[in-house]
Amino acid sequence: MGEIVDLGEYAGGSAEFFADPYPVYERLRRLGPVHHVRTPGPGPTEELWLIVGHEAARAAFTDPRLVKTPPWGLDGSDVGRHLLFTDPPEHGRLRSLVTREFTPRRVAALAPRIQKITDELLDDMVPRGSADLVAALAFPLPFVVICELLGVPDIDRGRFRRMSIQIVAPTSGEEEAAAFFEITAFLDELIEDKRCTAPADDLLSALIRTTAEDGDRLSSHELRGMAFLLLVAGHETSVNLIGNGVRALLDHPGQLADLRADMSLLDGAVEEMLRYDGPVETATHRFAAEPVDIDGTVIPAGAPVLVGIGTAGRDPERFEVPDRFDIRRDARGHLAFGHGIHYCLGAPLARMEGRIAIRSLLERCPDLALDGEPDSWLPGMLMRGVRTLPVRW
């Protein structure tokens, strides 16, 4: 396709695209693996290149010509150098320093605490008979977990939710810039407080102290960037995994009944939730370091590129009858957490939170059902989820 595809117009409107982008992605996949597109509003719109389809996306994730560092450098909204804005060898250095402390053992040890937080949230929610599942469970659970993991003191949940949403799903450039400024100031103060207090066991304190064998450490700028990445990405993915996963179950009562009857299906069900309607719709921006030819279409040097994760999960070349939600499907190989060197560090934590939250919710609410339509889908093409999910039991 030579023309620019306006994704909102292609779907019949921006709201329609955000509610269900998959038919648009299917039409694009049939035409080829890469397209010059205009992103839908509200919020900042862009002209960029979108890669669709499972194999094309998987290849793009490991293509050294598609880099993470913007060719013009970082602007004033930058909160610090972190893994999503860096390429080798800097990326390997940062990831090595972070994984020294953000270990599988540290994540696994969180399971009892995640269960306790879930139980407390459900204790408050269940007697009411109905709730917005996002506000009552899907948001507060991963938010409290990541704050405790990082050692973030009590902060206003409403304020943080507003900042986080404006960063991952902005409705205007001004609101997005204000949210970046606000969270940057918050993180600077938090890091300085931790430097000046007695050593603690939390992850952020450990990252401040950690030193590689050669004496390398995270700079203040890098610490702020990594704290931002862990705090925002560390909860947003889980919020939408829980919300989208529960909505998929409630939209497919036969699958819900099967899971209730056999909870040994839960691990596979979570993988199917990630494939079918995962929390991340497209990966964060990449840039063409040189002209990149993909199946005869050339992405010009310097152009921004989005790798489609949601479209990869619905590719019929990879998954049979991909629009069918089937918790018994072997969904392994999906790209919900990316692929290659930028594979999501927090994937084990998100999976654990999803399994615990969904199992506990179904056990405590045997008659769980939707209580109206979701209020609105998040705008933008980064995170896939709803602002509210009304349910009753």
mmCIF file of C-alpha atoms in Angstrom:
data_model
loop_
_atom_site.group_PDB
_atom_site.id
_atom_site.type_symbol
_atom_site.label_atom_id
_atom_site.label_comp_id
_atom_site.label_asym_id
_atom_site.label_seq_id
_atom_site.Cartn_x
_atom_site.Cartn_y
_atom_site.Cartn_z
ATOM 1 C CA MET A 1 0.000 0.000 0.000
ATOM 2 C CA GLY A 2 1.432 3.373 -1.018
ATOM 3 C CA GLU A 3 -0.968 5.714 0.788
ATOM 4 C CA ILE A 4 -1.010 6.495 4.484
ATOM 5 C CA VAL A 5 -3.669 4.461 6.295
ATOM 6 C CA ASP A 6 -5.603 6.447 8.885
ATOM 7 C CA LEU A 7 -6.353 3.715 11.415
ATOM 8 C CA GLY A 8 -9.271 5.564 12.982
ATOM 9 C CA GLU A 9 -10.972 6.142 9.626
ATOM 10 C CA TYR A 10 -10.185 2.562 8.589
ATOM 11 C CA ALA A 11 -12.160 1.338 11.613
ATOM 12 C CA GLY A 12 -15.072 3.751 11.155
ATOM 13 C CA GLY A 13 -13.891 6.062 13.933
ATOM 14 C CA SER A 14 -11.270 6.290 16.668
ATOM 15 C CA ALA A 15 -13.644 4.984 19.344
ATOM 16 C CA GLU A 16 -14.422 1.961 17.195
ATOM 17 C CA PHE A 17 -10.732 1.295 16.663
ATOM 18 C CA PHE A 18 -9.919 1.455 20.373
ATOM 19 C CA ALA A 19 -12.855 -0.833 21.232
ATOM 20 C CA ASP A 20 -11.874 -3.482 18.654
ATOM 21 C CA PRO A 21 -8.751 -2.934 16.529
ATOM 22 C CA TYR A 22 -8.501 -6.559 15.445
ATOM 23 C CA PRO A 23 -10.579 -6.341 12.237
ATOM 24 C CA VAL A 24 -8.353 -3.473 11.079
ATOM 25 C CA TYR A 25 -5.239 -5.483 11.834
ATOM 26 C CA GLU A 26 -6.648 -8.465 9.943
ATOM 27 C CA ARG A 27 -7.308 -6.311 6.854
ATOM 28 C CA LEU A 28 -3.778 -4.925 7.005
ATOM 29 C CA ARG A 29 -2.231 -8.377 7.490
ATOM 30 C CA ARG A 30 -3.873 -9.578 4.291
ATOM 31 C CA LEU A 31 -2.260 -6.693 2.388
ATOM 32 C CA GLY A 32 1.266 -7.168 3.720
ATOM 33 C CA PRO A 33 3.445 -7.107 6.836
ATOM 34 C CA VAL A 34 4.247 -3.366 7.014
ATOM 35 C CA HIS A 35 2.127 -0.238 6.492
ATOM 36 C CA HIS A 36 2.537 3.530 6.662
ATOM 37 C CA VAL A 37 -0.194 4.595 9.084
ATOM 38 C CA ARG A 38 -1.602 7.546 10.985
ATOM 39 C CA THR A 39 -2.460 6.758 14.594
ATOM 40 C CA PRO A 40 -5.944 7.647 15.873
ATOM 41 C CA GLY A 41 -6.778 10.426 18.332
ATOM 42 C CA PRO A 42 -7.623 11.714 20.874
ATOM 43 C CA GLY A 43 -4.213 12.648 22.068
ATOM 44 C CA PRO A 44 -1.078 13.117 19.995
ATOM 45 C CA THR A 45 -1.297 11.482 16.569
ATOM 46 C CA GLU A 46 1.675 10.290 14.521
ATOM 47 C CA GLU A 47 2.558 9.076 11.085
ATOM 48 C CA LEU A 48 4.676 5.969 11.452
ATOM 49 C CA TRP A 49 5.218 2.439 10.166
ATOM 50 C CA LEU A 50 3.243 -0.455 11.636
ATOM 51 C CA ILE A 51 4.421 -4.065 11.407
ATOM 52 C CA VAL A 52 1.631 -6.650 11.514
ATOM 53 C CA GLY A 53 1.560 -10.440 11.713
ATOM 54 C CA HIS A 54 3.286 -12.905 14.017
ATOM 55 C CA GLU A 55 6.367 -13.792 11.993
ATOM 56 C CA ALA A 56 6.975 -10.221 10.834
ATOM 57 C CA ALA A 57 6.670 -8.942 14.411
ATOM 58 C CA ARG A 58 8.927 -11.647 15.816
ATOM 59 C CA ALA A 59 11.567 -10.831 13.187
ATOM 60 C CA ALA A 60 11.272 -7.096 13.861
ATOM 61 C CA PHE A 61 11.929 -7.613 17.569
ATOM 62 C CA THR A 62 15.401 -8.965 16.744
ATOM 63 C CA ASP A 63 16.207 -6.807 13.688
ATOM 64 C CA PRO A 64 19.330 -4.747 14.526
ATOM 65 C CA ARG A 65 18.262 -2.129 11.968
ATOM 66 C CA LEU A 66 15.275 -1.214 14.155
ATOM 67 C CA VAL A 67 16.752 0.579 17.152
ATOM 68 C CA LYS A 68 15.288 1.943 20.379
ATOM 69 C CA THR A 69 17.305 5.134 20.739
ATOM 70 C CA PRO A 70 15.575 8.014 18.906
ATOM 71 C CA PRO A 71 17.820 9.429 16.163
ATOM 72 C CA TRP A 72 17.274 12.982 17.467
ATOM 73 C CA GLY A 73 18.082 12.101 21.084
ATOM 74 C CA LEU A 74 15.772 12.411 24.065
ATOM 75 C CA ASP A 75 13.546 15.432 24.680
ATOM 76 C CA GLY A 76 12.334 17.227 27.794
ATOM 77 C CA SER A 77 9.781 14.532 28.626
ATOM 78 C CA ASP A 78 12.587 12.049 29.252
ATOM 79 C CA VAL A 79 12.605 10.790 32.829
ATOM 80 C CA GLY A 80 15.945 8.993 32.499
ATOM 81 C CA ARG A 81 17.730 6.292 30.541
ATOM 82 C CA HIS A 82 16.026 2.948 30.813
ATOM 83 C CA LEU A 83 15.736 -0.349 28.965
ATOM 84 C CA LEU A 84 13.060 0.750 26.491
ATOM 85 C CA PHE A 85 15.172 3.629 25.152
ATOM 86 C CA THR A 86 18.541 1.931 24.802
ATOM 87 C CA ASP A 87 20.362 -0.409 22.421
ATOM 88 C CA PRO A 88 23.384 -2.683 22.824
ATOM 89 C CA PRO A 89 25.846 -2.382 24.424
ATOM 90 C CA GLU A 90 24.208 0.133 26.780
ATOM 91 C CA HIS A 91 21.044 -1.945 27.018
ATOM 92 C CA GLY A 92 22.976 -5.029 28.100
ATOM 93 C CA ARG A 93 24.798 -3.038 30.755
ATOM 94 C CA LEU A 94 21.573 -1.597 32.237
ATOM 95 C CA ARG A 95 19.712 -4.907 32.112
ATOM 96 C CA SER A 96 22.595 -6.690 33.804
ATOM 97 C CA LEU A 97 22.634 -4.187 36.666
ATOM 98 C CA VAL A 98 18.857 -4.417 37.155
ATOM 99 C CA THR A 99 18.660 -8.220 36.964
ATOM 100 C CA ARG A 100 21.286 -8.483 39.711
ATOM 101 C CA GLU A 101 18.511 -7.385 42.067
ATOM 102 C CA PHE A 102 15.210 -8.030 40.229
ATOM 103 C CA THR A 103 15.724 -11.778 40.390
ATOM 104 C CA PRO A 104 13.314 -14.721 39.929
ATOM 105 C CA ARG A 105 13.800 -15.511 43.609
ATOM 106 C CA ARG A 106 12.712 -12.006 44.628
ATOM 107 C CA VAL A 107 9.620 -12.270 42.418
ATOM 108 C CA ALA A 108 8.697 -15.788 43.594
ATOM 109 C CA ALA A 109 8.941 -14.656 47.214
ATOM 110 C CA LEU A 110 6.151 -12.156 46.560
ATOM 111 C CA ALA A 111 3.467 -14.832 46.077
ATOM 112 C CA PRO A 112 2.186 -14.934 49.699
ATOM 113 C CA ARG A 113 2.050 -11.140 49.850
ATOM 114 C CA ILE A 114 0.215 -10.929 46.494
ATOM 115 C CA GLN A 115 -2.330 -13.451 47.794
ATOM 116 C CA LYS A 116 -2.793 -11.466 51.024
ATOM 117 C CA ILE A 117 -3.334 -8.180 49.178
ATOM 118 C CA THR A 118 -5.801 -9.894 46.831
ATOM 119 C CA ASP A 119 -7.736 -11.368 49.759
ATOM 120 C CA GLU A 120 -7.922 -7.974 51.482
ATOM 121 C CA LEU A 121 -9.197 -6.271 48.342
ATOM 122 C CA LEU A 122 -11.817 -8.984 47.838
ATOM 123 C CA ASP A 123 -12.834 -8.783 51.512
ATOM 124 C CA ASP A 124 -13.702 -5.167 50.847
ATOM 125 C CA MET A 125 -15.274 -5.748 47.434
ATOM 126 C CA VAL A 126 -17.340 -8.933 47.790
ATOM 127 C CA PRO A 127 -19.947 -7.742 50.350
ATOM 128 C CA ARG A 128 -20.968 -4.935 47.981
ATOM 129 C CA GLY A 129 -22.381 -7.265 45.319
ATOM 130 C CA SER A 130 -21.130 -5.127 42.444
ATOM 131 C CA ALA A 131 -18.063 -3.055 41.637
ATOM 132 C CA ASP A 132 -15.852 -1.552 39.011
ATOM 133 C CA LEU A 133 -13.318 -4.369 38.791
ATOM 134 C CA VAL A 134 -10.555 -2.048 37.602
ATOM 135 C CA ALA A 135 -10.866 0.265 40.605
ATOM 136 C CA ALA A 136 -11.581 -2.512 43.123
ATOM 137 C CA LEU A 137 -8.996 -5.139 42.112
ATOM 138 C CA ALA A 138 -7.217 -4.890 38.767
ATOM 139 C CA PHE A 139 -5.516 -1.566 39.534
ATOM 140 C CA PRO A 140 -4.892 -1.607 43.306
ATOM 141 C CA LEU A 141 -3.394 -5.115 43.406
ATOM 142 C CA PRO A 142 -0.410 -4.567 41.069
ATOM 143 C CA PHE A 143 -0.095 -0.960 42.220
ATOM 144 C CA VAL A 144 0.360 -1.950 45.870
ATOM 145 C CA VAL A 145 2.672 -4.831 44.904
ATOM 146 C CA ILE A 146 5.012 -2.686 42.799
ATOM 147 C CA CYS A 147 5.041 0.107 45.375
ATOM 148 C CA GLU A 148 5.981 -2.345 48.120
ATOM 149 C CA LEU A 149 8.561 -4.038 45.900
ATOM 150 C CA LEU A 150 10.246 -0.750 45.042
ATOM 151 C CA GLY A 151 9.820 0.720 48.504
ATOM 152 C CA VAL A 152 7.559 3.569 47.425
ATOM 153 C CA PRO A 153 5.818 5.140 50.433
ATOM 154 C CA ASP A 154 2.068 5.595 50.553
ATOM 155 C CA ILE A 155 1.038 7.889 47.716
ATOM 156 C CA ASP A 156 -2.369 8.981 46.527
ATOM 157 C CA ARG A 157 -3.660 6.172 44.304
ATOM 158 C CA GLY A 158 -5.931 8.481 42.355
ATOM 159 C CA ARG A 159 -3.114 10.919 41.647
ATOM 160 C CA PHE A 160 -0.745 8.170 40.553
ATOM 161 C CA ARG A 161 -3.389 6.496 38.377
ATOM 162 C CA ARG A 162 -4.017 9.815 36.628
ATOM 163 C CA MET A 163 -0.288 10.350 35.979
ATOM 164 C CA SER A 164 0.240 6.796 34.775
ATOM 165 C CA ILE A 165 -2.707 6.813 32.366
ATOM 166 C CA GLN A 166 -1.643 10.136 30.852
ATOM 167 C CA ILE A 167 1.797 8.646 30.209
ATOM 168 C CA VAL A 168 0.724 5.325 28.656
ATOM 169 C CA ALA A 169 -2.551 6.500 27.041
ATOM 170 C CA PRO A 170 -2.382 10.303 26.730
ATOM 171 C CA THR A 171 -5.450 12.319 25.761
ATOM 172 C CA SER A 172 -3.427 15.454 24.945
ATOM 173 C CA GLY A 173 0.199 16.458 24.555
ATOM 174 C CA GLU A 174 -0.110 18.988 27.379
ATOM 175 C CA GLU A 175 -1.479 16.439 29.848
ATOM 176 C CA GLU A 176 1.206 13.949 28.862
ATOM 177 C CA ALA A 177 4.010 16.493 29.387
ATOM 178 C CA ALA A 178 2.551 17.532 32.749
ATOM 179 C CA ALA A 179 2.386 13.890 33.883
ATOM 180 C CA PHE A 180 6.022 13.286 32.919
ATOM 181 C CA PHE A 181 7.092 16.426 34.797
ATOM 182 C CA GLU A 182 5.108 15.423 37.885
ATOM 183 C CA ILE A 183 6.371 11.848 38.043
ATOM 184 C CA THR A 184 9.974 12.958 37.389
ATOM 185 C CA ALA A 185 9.870 15.313 40.379
ATOM 186 C CA PHE A 186 8.317 12.562 42.514
ATOM 187 C CA LEU A 187 11.028 10.041 41.581
ATOM 188 C CA ASP A 188 13.871 12.513 42.185
ATOM 189 C CA GLU A 189 12.566 13.148 45.691
ATOM 190 C CA LEU A 190 12.056 9.426 46.348
ATOM 191 C CA ILE A 191 15.582 8.475 45.238
ATOM 192 C CA GLU A 192 17.161 11.275 47.252
ATOM 193 C CA ASP A 193 15.223 10.203 50.367
ATOM 194 C CA LYS A 194 16.459 6.625 49.944
ATOM 195 C CA ARG A 195 20.058 7.754 49.543
ATOM 196 C CA CYS A 196 19.827 9.644 52.837
ATOM 197 C CA THR A 197 18.189 6.932 54.952
ATOM 198 C CA ALA A 198 19.410 3.657 56.399
ATOM 199 C CA PRO A 199 19.733 0.801 53.863
ATOM 200 C CA ALA A 200 16.425 -0.977 53.235
ATOM 201 C CA ASP A 201 15.467 -4.285 51.621
ATOM 202 C CA ASP A 202 13.333 -2.858 48.827
ATOM 203 C CA LEU A 203 14.285 -3.116 45.141
ATOM 204 C CA LEU A 204 14.944 0.587 44.565
ATOM 205 C CA SER A 205 17.318 0.756 47.535
ATOM 206 C CA ALA A 206 19.070 -2.341 46.198
ATOM 207 C CA LEU A 207 19.438 -0.719 42.756
ATOM 208 C CA ILE A 208 20.970 2.367 44.397
ATOM 209 C CA ARG A 209 23.532 0.155 46.143
ATOM 210 C CA THR A 210 24.209 -2.476 43.486
ATOM 211 C CA THR A 211 27.653 -2.513 41.918
ATOM 212 C CA ALA A 212 28.940 -4.770 39.171
ATOM 213 C CA GLU A 213 32.224 -6.640 39.443
ATOM 214 C CA ASP A 214 33.979 -3.880 37.498
ATOM 215 C CA GLY A 215 32.615 -1.174 39.796
ATOM 216 C CA ASP A 216 29.899 -0.030 37.375
ATOM 217 C CA ARG A 217 26.757 1.439 38.952
ATOM 218 C CA LEU A 218 23.548 3.076 37.817
ATOM 219 C CA SER A 219 23.854 6.855 37.544
ATOM 220 C CA SER A 220 21.210 9.124 39.081
ATOM 221 C CA HIS A 221 19.680 9.631 35.630
ATOM 222 C CA GLU A 222 19.611 5.889 35.014
ATOM 223 C CA LEU A 223 18.166 5.178 38.462
ATOM 224 C CA ARG A 224 15.321 7.566 37.812
ATOM 225 C CA GLY A 225 14.679 6.002 34.423
ATOM 226 C CA MET A 226 14.656 2.475 35.796
ATOM 227 C CA ALA A 227 12.431 3.478 38.724
ATOM 228 C CA PHE A 228 10.017 5.038 36.243
ATOM 229 C CA LEU A 229 10.005 1.948 34.043
ATOM 230 C CA LEU A 230 9.486 -0.463 36.938
ATOM 231 C CA LEU A 231 6.827 1.665 38.618
ATOM 232 C CA VAL A 232 4.697 2.453 35.564
ATOM 233 C CA ALA A 233 5.246 -0.606 33.352
ATOM 234 C CA GLY A 234 5.426 -2.763 36.485
ATOM 235 C CA HIS A 235 1.761 -2.249 37.226
ATOM 236 C CA GLU A 236 0.035 -1.179 33.977
ATOM 237 C CA THR A 237 0.608 -4.536 32.267
ATOM 238 C CA SER A 238 -0.939 -6.440 35.170
ATOM 239 C CA VAL A 239 -3.909 -4.063 35.449
ATOM 240 C CA ASN A 240 -4.914 -4.801 31.880
ATOM 241 C CA LEU A 241 -4.042 -8.486 31.994
ATOM 242 C CA ILE A 242 -6.526 -8.898 34.849
ATOM 243 C CA GLY A 243 -9.165 -6.615 33.331
ATOM 244 C CA ASN A 244 -8.979 -7.982 29.782
ATOM 245 C CA GLY A 245 -8.693 -11.558 31.031
ATOM 246 C CA VAL A 246 -11.775 -11.379 33.225
ATOM 247 C CA ARG A 247 -13.734 -9.647 30.458
ATOM 248 C CA ALA A 248 -12.765 -12.416 28.006
ATOM 249 C CA LEU A 249 -13.986 -15.058 30.454
ATOM 250 C CA LEU A 250 -17.279 -13.247 31.056
ATOM 251 C CA ASP A 251 -17.794 -12.846 27.314
ATOM 252 C CA HIS A 252 -17.311 -16.616 26.886
ATOM 253 C CA PRO A 253 -19.417 -18.331 29.572
ATOM 254 C CA GLY A 254 -18.563 -21.814 28.333
ATOM 255 C CA GLN A 255 -14.862 -21.160 28.811
ATOM 256 C CA LEU A 256 -15.550 -19.616 32.223
ATOM 257 C CA ALA A 257 -17.511 -22.714 33.267
ATOM 258 C CA ASP A 258 -14.682 -24.971 32.108
ATOM 259 C CA LEU A 259 -12.138 -23.010 34.143
ATOM 260 C CA ARG A 260 -14.336 -23.034 37.252
ATOM 261 C CA ALA A 261 -14.701 -26.800 36.903
ATOM 262 C CA ASP A 262 -10.960 -27.391 36.507
ATOM 263 C CA MET A 263 -8.583 -24.806 37.920
ATOM 264 C CA SER A 264 -5.630 -26.810 36.596
ATOM 265 C CA LEU A 265 -6.450 -25.010 33.328
ATOM 266 C CA LEU A 266 -5.570 -21.637 34.889
ATOM 267 C CA ASP A 267 -1.962 -21.359 33.676
ATOM 268 C CA GLY A 268 -2.995 -22.075 30.101
ATOM 269 C CA ALA A 269 -5.987 -19.757 30.446
ATOM 270 C CA VAL A 270 -3.711 -16.867 31.416
ATOM 271 C CA GLU A 271 -1.528 -17.514 28.362
ATOM 272 C CA GLU A 272 -4.650 -17.512 26.178
ATOM 273 C CA MET A 273 -5.744 -14.214 27.758
ATOM 274 C CA LEU A 274 -2.349 -12.766 26.874
ATOM 275 C CA ARG A 275 -2.642 -13.974 23.291
ATOM 276 C CA TYR A 276 -6.313 -13.213 22.679
ATOM 277 C CA ASP A 277 -6.550 -9.688 24.117
ATOM 278 C CA GLY A 278 -3.292 -8.923 25.839
ATOM 279 C CA PRO A 279 -2.443 -5.796 27.830
ATOM 280 C CA VAL A 280 0.085 -4.368 25.350
ATOM 281 C CA GLU A 281 -1.208 -3.624 21.849
ATOM 282 C CA THR A 282 2.031 -2.460 20.253
ATOM 283 C CA ALA A 283 5.595 -2.344 21.504
ATOM 284 C CA THR A 284 7.151 1.012 22.328
ATOM 285 C CA HIS A 285 8.697 2.892 19.432
ATOM 286 C CA ARG A 286 11.594 1.671 17.385
ATOM 287 C CA PHE A 287 13.385 3.690 14.705
ATOM 288 C CA ALA A 288 14.878 2.678 11.390
ATOM 289 C CA ALA A 289 18.643 3.170 11.707
ATOM 290 C CA GLU A 290 18.869 2.805 7.908
ATOM 291 C CA PRO A 291 16.369 2.117 5.120
ATOM 292 C CA VAL A 292 14.713 -1.185 6.063
ATOM 293 C CA ASP A 293 13.153 -3.360 3.348
ATOM 294 C CA ILE A 294 10.430 -5.672 4.650
ATOM 295 C CA ASP A 295 8.799 -7.814 1.981
ATOM 296 C CA GLY A 296 9.340 -5.143 -0.661
ATOM 297 C CA THR A 297 8.197 -2.151 1.408
ATOM 298 C CA VAL A 298 11.006 0.187 2.462
ATOM 299 C CA ILE A 299 10.815 1.971 5.803
ATOM 300 C CA PRO A 300 12.926 5.157 5.406
ATOM 301 C CA ALA A 301 15.876 5.846 7.691
ATOM 302 C CA GLY A 302 14.893 7.637 10.895
ATOM 303 C CA ALA A 303 11.213 6.678 10.635
ATOM 304 C CA PRO A 304 9.365 5.615 13.806
ATOM 305 C CA VAL A 305 8.137 2.000 13.798
ATOM 306 C CA LEU A 306 5.532 0.179 15.895
ATOM 307 C CA VAL A 307 5.650 -3.605 16.164
ATOM 308 C CA GLY A 308 2.127 -4.975 16.504
ATOM 309 C CA ILE A 309 1.741 -7.341 19.463
ATOM 310 C CA GLY A 310 -2.042 -7.571 19.425
ATOM 311 C CA THR A 311 -2.101 -8.318 15.714
ATOM 312 C CA ALA A 312 0.539 -11.041 16.156
ATOM 313 C CA GLY A 313 -1.702 -12.850 18.631
ATOM 314 C CA ARG A 314 -4.566 -12.940 16.133
ATOM 315 C CA ASP A 315 -2.528 -14.126 13.134
ATOM 316 C CA PRO A 316 -4.167 -17.209 11.549
ATOM 317 C CA GLU A 317 -0.789 -18.231 10.136
ATOM 318 C CA ARG A 318 0.356 -18.863 13.731
ATOM 319 C CA PHE A 319 -2.814 -19.632 15.729
ATOM 320 C CA GLU A 320 -5.710 -21.688 14.382
ATOM 321 C CA VAL A 321 -9.037 -19.788 14.429
ATOM 322 C CA PRO A 322 -7.294 -16.918 16.242
ATOM 323 C CA ASP A 323 -10.468 -14.931 17.010
ATOM 324 C CA ARG A 324 -11.761 -17.818 19.140
ATOM 325 C CA PHE A 325 -11.014 -17.599 22.880
ATOM 326 C CA ASP A 326 -10.028 -21.115 23.958
ATOM 327 C CA ILE A 327 -8.408 -21.697 27.341
ATOM 328 C CA ARG A 328 -7.327 -25.192 26.245
ATOM 329 C CA ARG A 329 -5.367 -23.812 23.294
ATOM 330 C CA ASP A 330 -1.573 -24.073 23.329
ATOM 331 C CA ALA A 331 -0.975 -20.322 23.262
ATOM 332 C CA ARG A 332 2.741 -20.577 23.898
ATOM 333 C CA GLY A 333 4.798 -18.535 21.491
ATOM 334 C CA HIS A 334 2.594 -15.449 21.750
ATOM 335 C CA LEU A 335 4.419 -12.116 21.826
ATOM 336 C CA ALA A 336 2.481 -10.438 24.651
ATOM 337 C CA PHE A 337 5.704 -9.682 26.534
ATOM 338 C CA GLY A 338 7.813 -9.040 23.442
ATOM 339 C CA HIS A 339 10.720 -11.082 22.158
ATOM 340 C CA GLY A 340 14.487 -10.823 22.049
ATOM 341 C CA ILE A 341 16.676 -8.619 24.226
ATOM 342 C CA HIS A 342 13.759 -6.340 25.166
ATOM 343 C CA TYR A 343 11.583 -9.185 26.463
ATOM 344 C CA CYS A 344 9.666 -7.825 29.460
ATOM 345 C CA LEU A 345 11.576 -8.166 32.725
ATOM 346 C CA GLY A 346 8.326 -8.163 34.666
ATOM 347 C CA ALA A 347 6.613 -11.004 32.780
ATOM 348 C CA PRO A 348 6.877 -13.523 35.681
ATOM 349 C CA LEU A 349 5.411 -10.965 38.110
ATOM 350 C CA ALA A 350 2.524 -10.092 35.777
ATOM 351 C CA ARG A 351 1.692 -13.762 35.223
ATOM 352 C CA MET A 352 1.742 -14.443 38.968
ATOM 353 C CA GLU A 353 -0.531 -11.479 39.718
ATOM 354 C CA GLY A 354 -2.914 -12.522 36.957
ATOM 355 C CA ARG A 355 -3.153 -16.131 38.161
ATOM 356 C CA ILE A 356 -3.673 -15.205 41.817
ATOM 357 C CA ALA A 357 -6.184 -12.428 41.114
ATOM 358 C CA ILE A 358 -8.319 -14.409 38.664
ATOM 359 C CA ARG A 359 -8.371 -17.623 40.708
ATOM 360 C CA SER A 360 -9.286 -15.749 43.887
ATOM 361 C CA LEU A 361 -11.943 -13.670 42.152
ATOM 362 C CA LEU A 362 -13.653 -16.725 40.644
ATOM 363 C CA GLU A 363 -13.530 -18.599 43.946
ATOM 364 C CA ARG A 364 -15.028 -15.697 45.898
ATOM 365 C CA CYS A 365 -17.612 -14.646 43.296
ATOM 366 C CA PRO A 366 -19.275 -17.773 41.878
ATOM 367 C CA ASP A 367 -21.955 -15.793 40.005
ATOM 368 C CA LEU A 368 -19.642 -13.175 38.536
ATOM 369 C CA ALA A 369 -21.151 -11.398 35.511
ATOM 370 C CA LEU A 370 -20.780 -8.175 33.552
ATOM 371 C CA ASP A 371 -22.907 -5.335 34.892
ATOM 372 C CA GLY A 372 -23.079 -3.154 31.788
ATOM 373 C CA GLU A 373 -20.567 -2.146 29.181
ATOM 374 C CA PRO A 374 -17.057 -0.917 30.002
ATOM 375 C CA ASP A 375 -16.964 2.874 30.385
ATOM 376 C CA SER A 376 -14.323 3.477 27.718
ATOM 377 C CA TRP A 377 -11.283 1.893 26.168
ATOM 378 C CA LEU A 378 -7.889 3.456 26.763
ATOM 379 C CA PRO A 379 -6.854 5.667 23.838
ATOM 380 C CA GLY A 380 -3.596 5.195 22.019
ATOM 381 C CA MET A 381 -1.922 2.067 20.706
ATOM 382 C CA LEU A 382 0.398 1.154 23.583
ATOM 383 C CA MET A 383 -1.798 -0.273 26.333
ATOM 384 C CA ARG A 384 -4.989 -2.240 25.618
ATOM 385 C CA GLY A 385 -7.593 -2.062 28.344
ATOM 386 C CA VAL A 386 -10.684 -0.358 29.725
ATOM 387 C CA ARG A 387 -10.953 2.498 32.199
ATOM 388 C CA THR A 388 -13.748 0.719 34.062
ATOM 389 C CA LEU A 389 -15.166 -2.823 34.074
ATOM 390 C CA PRO A 390 -18.531 -2.994 35.921
ATOM 391 C CA VAL A 391 -19.275 -6.454 37.324
ATOM 392 C CA ARG A 392 -21.786 -7.982 39.726
ATOM 393 C CA TRP A 393 -22.166 -11.262 41.600
#
